[in-house]
């Protein structure tokens, strides 16, 4: 089963994708995570990607679609894909259809996480992750069991994303409204959109997504 998790910055796409990987053995394909790997490299592309991400604007369609194509080429047909943060423009939605057809795959669900934008700024500015294993946390909503120690790997080093400032988050939301939200009607026509209340507790959102996939 292949699905898209759609929603504005901080809607919980990454959080829920991690749970789907754990519970259902699916594979998370996050273009944001892939681009964060790319920007670590001291190359022209790495520097270009860093500048765009830090501004909260979008990286070019061809770059992200090529990344998705390459990941799917390595995946067996039995493993379900979770598209997290992709597609984000009408052009990417078209490219995804072509890529899926090329790999003999089919899109089963588009799950829209419906959220209140004002709450998202709080979610994003409180977000941090383990510097060693990448496990995600939040100052209020998801603290480690022992303060300052990662639940997953025991590391005491944590980091924040450079694009998680209030100003950049507001720009990312505006980009979501103008570039990404308009791709929904096309999926609605295909009858594959389900909506989930993304303002519930993390476990409640997981439960609602599981009911759609059951
Ligand atoms: P990307 O990394 O995709 O960021 P985003 O879409 O802005 O979304 P986030 O990762 O910020 O939020 P999320 O929905 O994953 O929320 P999370 O689960 O972490 O993209 C970053 C940048 O890369 C873009 O701006 C762009 O430049 C570039 N890019 C990426 N893909 C691209 C593409 N396809 N095309 C072009 N450019 C691209 O949750 C947030 C916080 O809230 C966490 O701390 C979490 O613990 C907490 N939380 C989650 N759920 C709940 C809940 N239900 N209740 C309370 N707290 C919660
Ligand atoms: Mg994310």
PDB file of C-alpha atoms and ligand atoms in Angstrom:
ATOM      1  CA  UNK A   1       0.000   0.000   0.000  1.00  0.00           C
ATOM      2  CA  UNK A   2       1.365   3.435  -0.958  1.00  0.00           C
ATOM      3  CA  UNK A   3       0.110   6.557   0.809  1.00  0.00           C
ATOM      4  CA  UNK A   4       0.710  10.306   0.954  1.00  0.00           C
ATOM      5  CA  UNK A   5       0.672  12.103   4.318  1.00  0.00           C
ATOM      6  CA  UNK A   6      -0.312  15.653   3.509  1.00  0.00           C
ATOM      7  CA  UNK A   7      -0.390  18.625   5.840  1.00  0.00           C
ATOM      8  CA  UNK A   8       1.318  21.925   6.635  1.00  0.00           C
ATOM      9  CA  UNK A   9       4.624  22.203   8.515  1.00  0.00           C
ATOM     10  CA  UNK A  10       4.263  20.696  11.987  1.00  0.00           C
ATOM     11  CA  UNK A  11       1.056  18.815  11.145  1.00  0.00           C
ATOM     12  CA  UNK A  12       2.692  15.595  12.378  1.00  0.00           C
ATOM     13  CA  UNK A  13       3.627  13.932   9.070  1.00  0.00           C
ATOM     14  CA  UNK A  14       7.031  12.778  10.297  1.00  0.00           C
ATOM     15  CA  UNK A  15       5.713  11.688  13.702  1.00  0.00           C
ATOM     16  CA  UNK A  16       2.965   9.559  12.146  1.00  0.00           C
ATOM     17  CA  UNK A  17       5.209   8.201   9.378  1.00  0.00           C
ATOM     18  CA  UNK A  18       7.583   6.851  12.054  1.00  0.00           C
ATOM     19  CA  UNK A  19       4.708   5.018  13.685  1.00  0.00           C
ATOM     20  CA  UNK A  20       3.564   3.507  10.379  1.00  0.00           C
ATOM     21  CA  UNK A  21       7.122   2.262   9.828  1.00  0.00           C
ATOM     22  CA  UNK A  22       7.181   0.673  13.302  1.00  0.00           C
ATOM     23  CA  UNK A  23       3.680  -0.800  13.267  1.00  0.00           C
ATOM     24  CA  UNK A  24       3.238  -1.791   9.626  1.00  0.00           C
ATOM     25  CA  UNK A  25       6.759  -2.218   8.239  1.00  0.00           C
ATOM     26  CA  UNK A  26       6.196   0.523   5.669  1.00  0.00           C
ATOM     27  CA  UNK A  27       9.014   2.768   4.378  1.00  0.00           C
ATOM     28  CA  UNK A  28       9.061   6.523   5.054  1.00  0.00           C
ATOM     29  CA  UNK A  29      10.094   8.603   2.045  1.00  0.00           C
ATOM     30  CA  UNK A  30      10.583  12.118   3.433  1.00  0.00           C
ATOM     31  CA  UNK A  31      11.977  14.568   0.883  1.00  0.00           C
ATOM     32  CA  UNK A  32      12.751  16.931   3.802  1.00  0.00           C
ATOM     33  CA  UNK A  33      14.974  14.267   5.422  1.00  0.00           C
ATOM     34  CA  UNK A  34      16.608  13.441   2.081  1.00  0.00           C
ATOM     35  CA  UNK A  35      17.362  17.126   1.482  1.00  0.00           C
ATOM     36  CA  UNK A  36      18.770  17.487   5.023  1.00  0.00           C
ATOM     37  CA  UNK A  37      21.223  14.693   4.101  1.00  0.00           C
ATOM     38  CA  UNK A  38      22.061  16.475   0.818  1.00  0.00           C
ATOM     39  CA  UNK A  39      22.794  19.772   2.552  1.00  0.00           C
ATOM     40  CA  UNK A  40      25.390  18.136   4.828  1.00  0.00           C
ATOM     41  CA  UNK A  41      27.637  17.684   1.784  1.00  0.00           C
ATOM     42  CA  UNK A  42      30.090  20.477   1.003  1.00  0.00           C
ATOM     43  CA  UNK A  43      29.016  20.679  -2.641  1.00  0.00           C
ATOM     44  CA  UNK A  44      27.368  23.305  -4.797  1.00  0.00           C
ATOM     45  CA  UNK A  45      24.066  21.395  -4.600  1.00  0.00           C
ATOM     46  CA  UNK A  46      24.393  21.061  -0.809  1.00  0.00           C
ATOM     47  CA  UNK A  47      24.893  24.827  -0.409  1.00  0.00           C
ATOM     48  CA  UNK A  48      22.026  25.648  -2.786  1.00  0.00           C
ATOM     49  CA  UNK A  49      19.657  23.300  -0.933  1.00  0.00           C
ATOM     50  CA  UNK A  50      20.724  24.786   2.447  1.00  0.00           C
ATOM     51  CA  UNK A  51      19.911  28.325   1.336  1.00  0.00           C
ATOM     52  CA  UNK A  52      16.495  27.363  -0.027  1.00  0.00           C
ATOM     53  CA  UNK A  53      15.521  25.287   3.029  1.00  0.00           C
ATOM     54  CA  UNK A  54      16.621  27.965   5.491  1.00  0.00           C
ATOM     55  CA  UNK A  55      14.415  30.469   3.677  1.00  0.00           C
ATOM     56  CA  UNK A  56      11.418  28.100   3.828  1.00  0.00           C
ATOM     57  CA  UNK A  57      10.927  28.080   0.056  1.00  0.00           C
ATOM     58  CA  UNK A  58      10.767  24.975  -2.133  1.00  0.00           C
ATOM     59  CA  UNK A  59      13.629  23.103  -3.751  1.00  0.00           C
ATOM     60  CA  UNK A  60      13.136  22.415  -7.491  1.00  0.00           C
ATOM     61  CA  UNK A  61      10.579  19.804  -8.515  1.00  0.00           C
ATOM     62  CA  UNK A  62      13.063  17.832 -10.617  1.00  0.00           C
ATOM     63  CA  UNK A  63      15.531  17.435  -7.748  1.00  0.00           C
ATOM     64  CA  UNK A  64      12.996  16.044  -5.259  1.00  0.00           C
ATOM     65  CA  UNK A  65      11.229  13.842  -7.811  1.00  0.00           C
ATOM     66  CA  UNK A  66      14.570  12.319  -8.855  1.00  0.00           C
ATOM     67  CA  UNK A  67      15.211  11.500  -5.177  1.00  0.00           C
ATOM     68  CA  UNK A  68      11.855   9.745  -4.858  1.00  0.00           C
ATOM     69  CA  UNK A  69      12.390   7.856  -8.104  1.00  0.00           C
ATOM     70  CA  UNK A  70      15.776   6.593  -6.877  1.00  0.00           C
ATOM     71  CA  UNK A  71      14.360   5.433  -3.521  1.00  0.00           C
ATOM     72  CA  UNK A  72      11.480   3.551  -5.151  1.00  0.00           C
ATOM     73  CA  UNK A  73      13.907   1.841  -7.527  1.00  0.00           C
ATOM     74  CA  UNK A  74      15.562   0.268  -4.447  1.00  0.00           C
ATOM     75  CA  UNK A  75      12.297  -0.801  -2.772  1.00  0.00           C
ATOM     76  CA  UNK A  76      10.593  -4.147  -3.216  1.00  0.00           C
ATOM     77  CA  UNK A  77       6.946  -4.028  -4.407  1.00  0.00           C
ATOM     78  CA  UNK A  78       5.803  -5.648  -1.142  1.00  0.00           C
ATOM     79  CA  UNK A  79       6.951  -2.684   0.999  1.00  0.00           C
ATOM     80  CA  UNK A  80       4.424   0.155   1.237  1.00  0.00           C
ATOM     81  CA  UNK A  81       5.699   3.709   0.718  1.00  0.00           C
ATOM     82  CA  UNK A  82       4.728   6.659   2.913  1.00  0.00           C
ATOM     83  CA  UNK A  83       5.304   9.900   1.031  1.00  0.00           C
ATOM     84  CA  UNK A  84       6.048  12.513   3.708  1.00  0.00           C
ATOM     85  CA  UNK A  85       6.340  16.099   2.465  1.00  0.00           C
ATOM     86  CA  UNK A  86       6.058  15.022  -1.170  1.00  0.00           C
ATOM     87  CA  UNK A  87       4.411  15.892  -3.519  1.00  0.00           C
ATOM     88  CA  UNK A  88       4.285  19.599  -2.701  1.00  0.00           C
ATOM     89  CA  UNK A  89       3.387  21.186  -6.052  1.00  0.00           C
ATOM     90  CA  UNK A  90       1.111  20.324  -8.989  1.00  0.00           C
ATOM     91  CA  UNK A  91       4.195  19.441 -11.061  1.00  0.00           C
ATOM     92  CA  UNK A  92       5.435  17.037  -8.343  1.00  0.00           C
ATOM     93  CA  UNK A  93       1.999  15.395  -8.155  1.00  0.00           C
ATOM     94  CA  UNK A  94       2.188  14.708 -11.902  1.00  0.00           C
ATOM     95  CA  UNK A  95       5.761  13.469 -11.622  1.00  0.00           C
ATOM     96  CA  UNK A  96       4.742  11.132  -8.795  1.00  0.00           C
ATOM     97  CA  UNK A  97       2.040   9.561 -10.960  1.00  0.00           C
ATOM     98  CA  UNK A  98       4.625   8.908 -13.676  1.00  0.00           C
ATOM     99  CA  UNK A  99       7.186   7.535 -11.216  1.00  0.00           C
ATOM    100  CA  UNK A 100       4.649   5.198  -9.587  1.00  0.00           C
ATOM    101  CA  UNK A 101       3.497   3.902 -12.987  1.00  0.00           C
ATOM    102  CA  UNK A 102       7.117   3.315 -13.996  1.00  0.00           C
ATOM    103  CA  UNK A 103       7.689   1.193 -10.877  1.00  0.00           C
ATOM    104  CA  UNK A 104       4.355  -0.639 -11.254  1.00  0.00           C
ATOM    105  CA  UNK A 105       2.937   0.950  -8.082  1.00  0.00           C
ATOM    106  CA  UNK A 106      -0.365   2.560  -7.220  1.00  0.00           C
ATOM    107  CA  UNK A 107      -1.415   5.336  -4.851  1.00  0.00           C
ATOM    108  CA  UNK A 108      -3.980   3.997  -2.360  1.00  0.00           C
ATOM    109  CA  UNK A 109      -4.611   6.867   0.060  1.00  0.00           C
ATOM    110  CA  UNK A 110      -3.939  10.562   0.504  1.00  0.00           C
ATOM    111  CA  UNK A 111      -4.338  11.305   4.209  1.00  0.00           C
ATOM    112  CA  UNK A 112      -4.730  14.970   5.020  1.00  0.00           C
ATOM    113  CA  UNK A 113      -3.829  15.970   8.578  1.00  0.00           C
ATOM    114  CA  UNK A 114      -6.155  18.847   9.401  1.00  0.00           C
ATOM    115  CA  UNK A 115      -4.627  21.272  11.863  1.00  0.00           C
ATOM    116  CA  UNK A 116      -5.046  24.694  13.352  1.00  0.00           C
ATOM    117  CA  UNK A 117      -2.208  26.829  11.989  1.00  0.00           C
ATOM    118  CA  UNK A 118      -1.757  28.854  15.173  1.00  0.00           C
ATOM    119  CA  UNK A 119      -0.954  25.693  17.125  1.00  0.00           C
ATOM    120  CA  UNK A 120       1.646  24.696  14.548  1.00  0.00           C
ATOM    121  CA  UNK A 121       4.026  27.498  15.387  1.00  0.00           C
ATOM    122  CA  UNK A 122       4.133  26.214  18.983  1.00  0.00           C
ATOM    123  CA  UNK A 123       4.676  22.676  17.770  1.00  0.00           C
ATOM    124  CA  UNK A 124       7.520  23.608  15.487  1.00  0.00           C
ATOM    125  CA  UNK A 125       9.366  26.031  17.709  1.00  0.00           C
ATOM    126  CA  UNK A 126       9.273  23.407  20.530  1.00  0.00           C
ATOM    127  CA  UNK A 127      10.546  20.584  18.332  1.00  0.00           C
ATOM    128  CA  UNK A 128      14.007  19.010  18.706  1.00  0.00           C
ATOM    129  CA  UNK A 129      15.587  15.666  17.940  1.00  0.00           C
ATOM    130  CA  UNK A 130      18.337  13.352  19.087  1.00  0.00           C
ATOM    131  CA  UNK A 131      21.644  14.363  17.467  1.00  0.00           C
ATOM    132  CA  UNK A 132      22.716  10.717  17.380  1.00  0.00           C
ATOM    133  CA  UNK A 133      19.701   8.683  16.176  1.00  0.00           C
ATOM    134  CA  UNK A 134      17.281  11.382  15.003  1.00  0.00           C
ATOM    135  CA  UNK A 135      14.382  10.409  17.330  1.00  0.00           C
ATOM    136  CA  UNK A 136      11.918  13.324  17.466  1.00  0.00           C
ATOM    137  CA  UNK A 137      10.853  15.161  20.647  1.00  0.00           C
ATOM    138  CA  UNK A 138       8.906  18.213  21.743  1.00  0.00           C
ATOM    139  CA  UNK A 139       9.462  20.462  24.777  1.00  0.00           C
ATOM    140  CA  UNK A 140       5.814  20.065  25.846  1.00  0.00           C
ATOM    141  CA  UNK A 141       4.138  17.308  23.800  1.00  0.00           C
ATOM    142  CA  UNK A 142       6.795  14.601  23.650  1.00  0.00           C
ATOM    143  CA  UNK A 143       9.516  14.810  26.273  1.00  0.00           C
ATOM    144  CA  UNK A 144      12.031  11.993  26.751  1.00  0.00           C
ATOM    145  CA  UNK A 145      11.217   9.652  29.680  1.00  0.00           C
ATOM    146  CA  UNK A 146      14.393  10.776  31.479  1.00  0.00           C
ATOM    147  CA  UNK A 147      15.082  14.489  31.040  1.00  0.00           C
ATOM    148  CA  UNK A 148      17.953  15.131  28.632  1.00  0.00           C
ATOM    149  CA  UNK A 149      18.400  11.460  27.641  1.00  0.00           C
ATOM    150  CA  UNK A 150      17.151  10.023  24.343  1.00  0.00           C
ATOM    151  CA  UNK A 151      14.599   7.205  24.862  1.00  0.00           C
ATOM    152  CA  UNK A 152      15.844   5.350  21.804  1.00  0.00           C
ATOM    153  CA  UNK A 153      19.652   5.403  22.083  1.00  0.00           C
ATOM    154  CA  UNK A 154      20.601   7.014  25.424  1.00  0.00           C
ATOM    155  CA  UNK A 155      22.417   9.954  23.817  1.00  0.00           C
ATOM    156  CA  UNK A 156      22.432  13.274  25.680  1.00  0.00           C
ATOM    157  CA  UNK A 157      23.036  15.409  22.573  1.00  0.00           C
ATOM    158  CA  UNK A 158      20.047  17.046  20.881  1.00  0.00           C
ATOM    159  CA  UNK A 159      19.620  19.406  17.921  1.00  0.00           C
ATOM    160  CA  UNK A 160      17.087  21.736  16.302  1.00  0.00           C
ATOM    161  CA  UNK A 161      16.338  22.408  12.644  1.00  0.00           C
ATOM    162  CA  UNK A 162      17.655  25.750  11.320  1.00  0.00           C
ATOM    163  CA  UNK A 163      14.322  26.374   9.543  1.00  0.00           C
ATOM    164  CA  UNK A 164      12.284  26.053  12.750  1.00  0.00           C
ATOM    165  CA  UNK A 165      12.163  29.763  13.586  1.00  0.00           C
ATOM    166  CA  UNK A 166       8.768  31.462  13.835  1.00  0.00           C
ATOM    167  CA  UNK A 167       9.440  33.694  10.813  1.00  0.00           C
ATOM    168  CA  UNK A 168      10.460  30.813   8.542  1.00  0.00           C
ATOM    169  CA  UNK A 169       7.575  28.639   9.765  1.00  0.00           C
ATOM    170  CA  UNK A 170       5.087  31.341   8.788  1.00  0.00           C
ATOM    171  CA  UNK A 171       6.627  31.508   5.305  1.00  0.00           C
ATOM    172  CA  UNK A 172       6.540  27.675   5.012  1.00  0.00           C
ATOM    173  CA  UNK A 173       2.832  27.769   5.887  1.00  0.00           C
ATOM    174  CA  UNK A 174       2.143  30.344   3.229  1.00  0.00           C
ATOM    175  CA  UNK A 175       4.029  28.212   0.677  1.00  0.00           C
ATOM    176  CA  UNK A 176       1.887  25.240   1.767  1.00  0.00           C
ATOM    177  CA  UNK A 177      -1.317  27.219   1.182  1.00  0.00           C
ATOM    178  CA  UNK A 178      -0.292  28.550  -2.229  1.00  0.00           C
ATOM    179  CA  UNK A 179       1.651  25.606  -3.700  1.00  0.00           C
ATOM    180  CA  UNK A 180       0.645  22.406  -1.914  1.00  0.00           C
ATOM    181  CA  UNK A 181      -2.997  22.665  -0.796  1.00  0.00           C
ATOM    182  CA  UNK A 182      -4.121  23.144  -4.464  1.00  0.00           C
ATOM    183  CA  UNK A 183      -3.055  19.548  -5.304  1.00  0.00           C
ATOM    184  CA  UNK A 184      -5.793  18.125  -3.046  1.00  0.00           C
ATOM    185  CA  UNK A 185      -8.794  18.577  -5.382  1.00  0.00           C
ATOM    186  CA  UNK A 186      -7.101  16.403  -8.037  1.00  0.00           C
ATOM    187  CA  UNK A 187      -6.795  13.550  -5.537  1.00  0.00           C
ATOM    188  CA  UNK A 188     -10.346  14.167  -4.321  1.00  0.00           C
ATOM    189  CA  UNK A 189     -11.633  13.571  -7.840  1.00  0.00           C
ATOM    190  CA  UNK A 190      -9.934  10.175  -7.704  1.00  0.00           C
ATOM    191  CA  UNK A 191     -11.779   9.406  -4.434  1.00  0.00           C
ATOM    192  CA  UNK A 192      -8.632   8.613  -2.435  1.00  0.00           C
ATOM    193  CA  UNK A 193      -8.556  11.480   0.097  1.00  0.00           C
ATOM    194  CA  UNK A 194      -9.264  10.867   3.804  1.00  0.00           C
ATOM    195  CA  UNK A 195      -9.125  13.552   6.453  1.00  0.00           C
ATOM    196  CA  UNK A 196      -7.843  13.103   9.970  1.00  0.00           C
ATOM    197  CA  UNK A 197      -8.066  15.553  12.842  1.00  0.00           C
ATOM    198  CA  UNK A 198      -4.386  16.311  13.393  1.00  0.00           C
ATOM    199  CA  UNK A 199      -5.102  18.329  16.551  1.00  0.00           C
ATOM    200  CA  UNK A 200      -5.754  15.236  18.674  1.00  0.00           C
ATOM    201  CA  UNK A 201      -3.065  13.617  20.825  1.00  0.00           C
ATOM    202  CA  UNK A 202      -0.327  11.793  18.872  1.00  0.00           C
ATOM    203  CA  UNK A 203      -1.839   8.358  19.757  1.00  0.00           C
ATOM    204  CA  UNK A 204      -5.325   9.443  18.665  1.00  0.00           C
ATOM    205  CA  UNK A 205      -4.029  10.570  15.281  1.00  0.00           C
ATOM    206  CA  UNK A 206      -2.216   7.229  14.850  1.00  0.00           C
ATOM    207  CA  UNK A 207      -5.437   5.386  15.691  1.00  0.00           C
ATOM    208  CA  UNK A 208      -7.411   7.396  13.118  1.00  0.00           C
ATOM    209  CA  UNK A 209      -4.812   6.683  10.407  1.00  0.00           C
ATOM    210  CA  UNK A 210      -4.776   2.959  11.289  1.00  0.00           C
ATOM    211  CA  UNK A 211      -8.581   2.857  10.828  1.00  0.00           C
ATOM    212  CA  UNK A 212      -8.217   4.282   7.304  1.00  0.00           C
ATOM    213  CA  UNK A 213      -5.545   1.758   6.353  1.00  0.00           C
ATOM    214  CA  UNK A 214      -7.354  -1.256   7.883  1.00  0.00           C
TER     215      UNK A 214
HETATM  216  P1  LIG B   1       9.958  19.093   5.617  1.00  0.00           P
HETATM  217  O1  LIG B   1      11.064  18.495   6.373  1.00  0.00           O
HETATM  218  O2  LIG B   1       9.048  18.224   4.844  1.00  0.00           O
HETATM  219  O3  LIG B   1       9.137  20.030   6.599  1.00  0.00           O
HETATM  220  P2  LIG B   1       7.582  20.445   6.671  1.00  0.00           P
HETATM  221  O4  LIG B   1       6.690  19.963   5.599  1.00  0.00           O
HETATM  222  O5  LIG B   1       7.644  21.908   6.848  1.00  0.00           O
HETATM  223  O6  LIG B   1       7.046  19.667   7.838  1.00  0.00           O
HETATM  224  P3  LIG B   1       7.712  19.405   9.212  1.00  0.00           P
HETATM  225  O7  LIG B   1       8.740  18.319   9.082  1.00  0.00           O
HETATM  226  O8  LIG B   1       8.167  20.704   9.813  1.00  0.00           O
HETATM  227  O9  LIG B   1       6.476  18.915  10.067  1.00  0.00           O
HETATM  228  P4  LIG B   1       5.832  17.483  10.238  1.00  0.00           P
HETATM  229  O10 LIG B   1       4.463  17.528   9.647  1.00  0.00           O
HETATM  230  O11 LIG B   1       6.736  16.373   9.808  1.00  0.00           O
HETATM  231  O12 LIG B   1       5.658  17.485  11.827  1.00  0.00           O
HETATM  232  P5  LIG B   1       6.370  16.620  12.973  1.00  0.00           P
HETATM  233  O13 LIG B   1       5.862  15.212  12.924  1.00  0.00           O
HETATM  234  O14 LIG B   1       7.839  16.805  12.979  1.00  0.00           O
HETATM  235  O15 LIG B   1      10.550  20.173   4.587  1.00  0.00           O
HETATM  236  C1  LIG B   1      11.536  21.104   5.013  1.00  0.00           C
HETATM  237  C2  LIG B   1      12.002  21.947   3.815  1.00  0.00           C
HETATM  238  O16 LIG B   1      12.610  21.081   2.824  1.00  0.00           O
HETATM  239  C3  LIG B   1      10.891  22.675   3.035  1.00  0.00           C
HETATM  240  O17 LIG B   1      10.588  23.923   3.634  1.00  0.00           O
HETATM  241  C4  LIG B   1      11.543  22.814   1.644  1.00  0.00           C
HETATM  242  O18 LIG B   1      12.495  23.837   1.620  1.00  0.00           O
HETATM  243  C5  LIG B   1      12.282  21.491   1.494  1.00  0.00           C
HETATM  244  N1  LIG B   1      11.436  20.432   0.889  1.00  0.00           N
HETATM  245  C6  LIG B   1      11.026  19.257   1.483  1.00  0.00           C
HETATM  246  N2  LIG B   1      10.280  18.507   0.649  1.00  0.00           N
HETATM  247  C7  LIG B   1      10.196  19.228  -0.516  1.00  0.00           C
HETATM  248  C8  LIG B   1       9.531  18.991  -1.747  1.00  0.00           C
HETATM  249  N3  LIG B   1       8.785  17.887  -1.952  1.00  0.00           N
HETATM  250  N4  LIG B   1       9.654  19.942  -2.722  1.00  0.00           N
HETATM  251  C9  LIG B   1      10.391  21.043  -2.537  1.00  0.00           C
HETATM  252  N5  LIG B   1      11.051  21.341  -1.385  1.00  0.00           N
HETATM  253  C10 LIG B   1      10.951  20.435  -0.380  1.00  0.00           C
HETATM  254  O19 LIG B   1       5.729  17.315  14.262  1.00  0.00           O
HETATM  255  C11 LIG B   1       6.135  18.624  14.668  1.00  0.00           C
HETATM  256  C12 LIG B   1       6.288  18.692  16.201  1.00  0.00           C
HETATM  257  O20 LIG B   1       5.006  18.550  16.806  1.00  0.00           O
HETATM  258  C13 LIG B   1       7.162  17.571  16.785  1.00  0.00           C
HETATM  259  O21 LIG B   1       7.932  18.102  17.835  1.00  0.00           O
HETATM  260  C14 LIG B   1       6.148  16.542  17.309  1.00  0.00           C
HETATM  261  O22 LIG B   1       6.650  15.852  18.455  1.00  0.00           O
HETATM  262  C15 LIG B   1       4.936  17.403  17.654  1.00  0.00           C
HETATM  263  N6  LIG B   1       3.675  16.730  17.342  1.00  0.00           N
HETATM  264  C16 LIG B   1       3.393  15.937  16.268  1.00  0.00           C
HETATM  265  N7  LIG B   1       2.109  15.514  16.313  1.00  0.00           N
HETATM  266  C17 LIG B   1       1.562  16.078  17.432  1.00  0.00           C
HETATM  267  C18 LIG B   1       0.253  16.009  18.028  1.00  0.00           C
HETATM  268  N8  LIG B   1      -0.748  15.307  17.487  1.00  0.00           N
HETATM  269  N9  LIG B   1       0.067  16.718  19.188  1.00  0.00           N
HETATM  270  C19 LIG B   1       1.062  17.443  19.738  1.00  0.00           C
HETATM  271  N10 LIG B   1       2.324  17.518  19.224  1.00  0.00           N
HETATM  272  C20 LIG B   1       2.567  16.857  18.080  1.00  0.00           C
HETATM  273 MG1  LIG B   2       8.649  16.297   8.897  1.00  0.00          MG
END
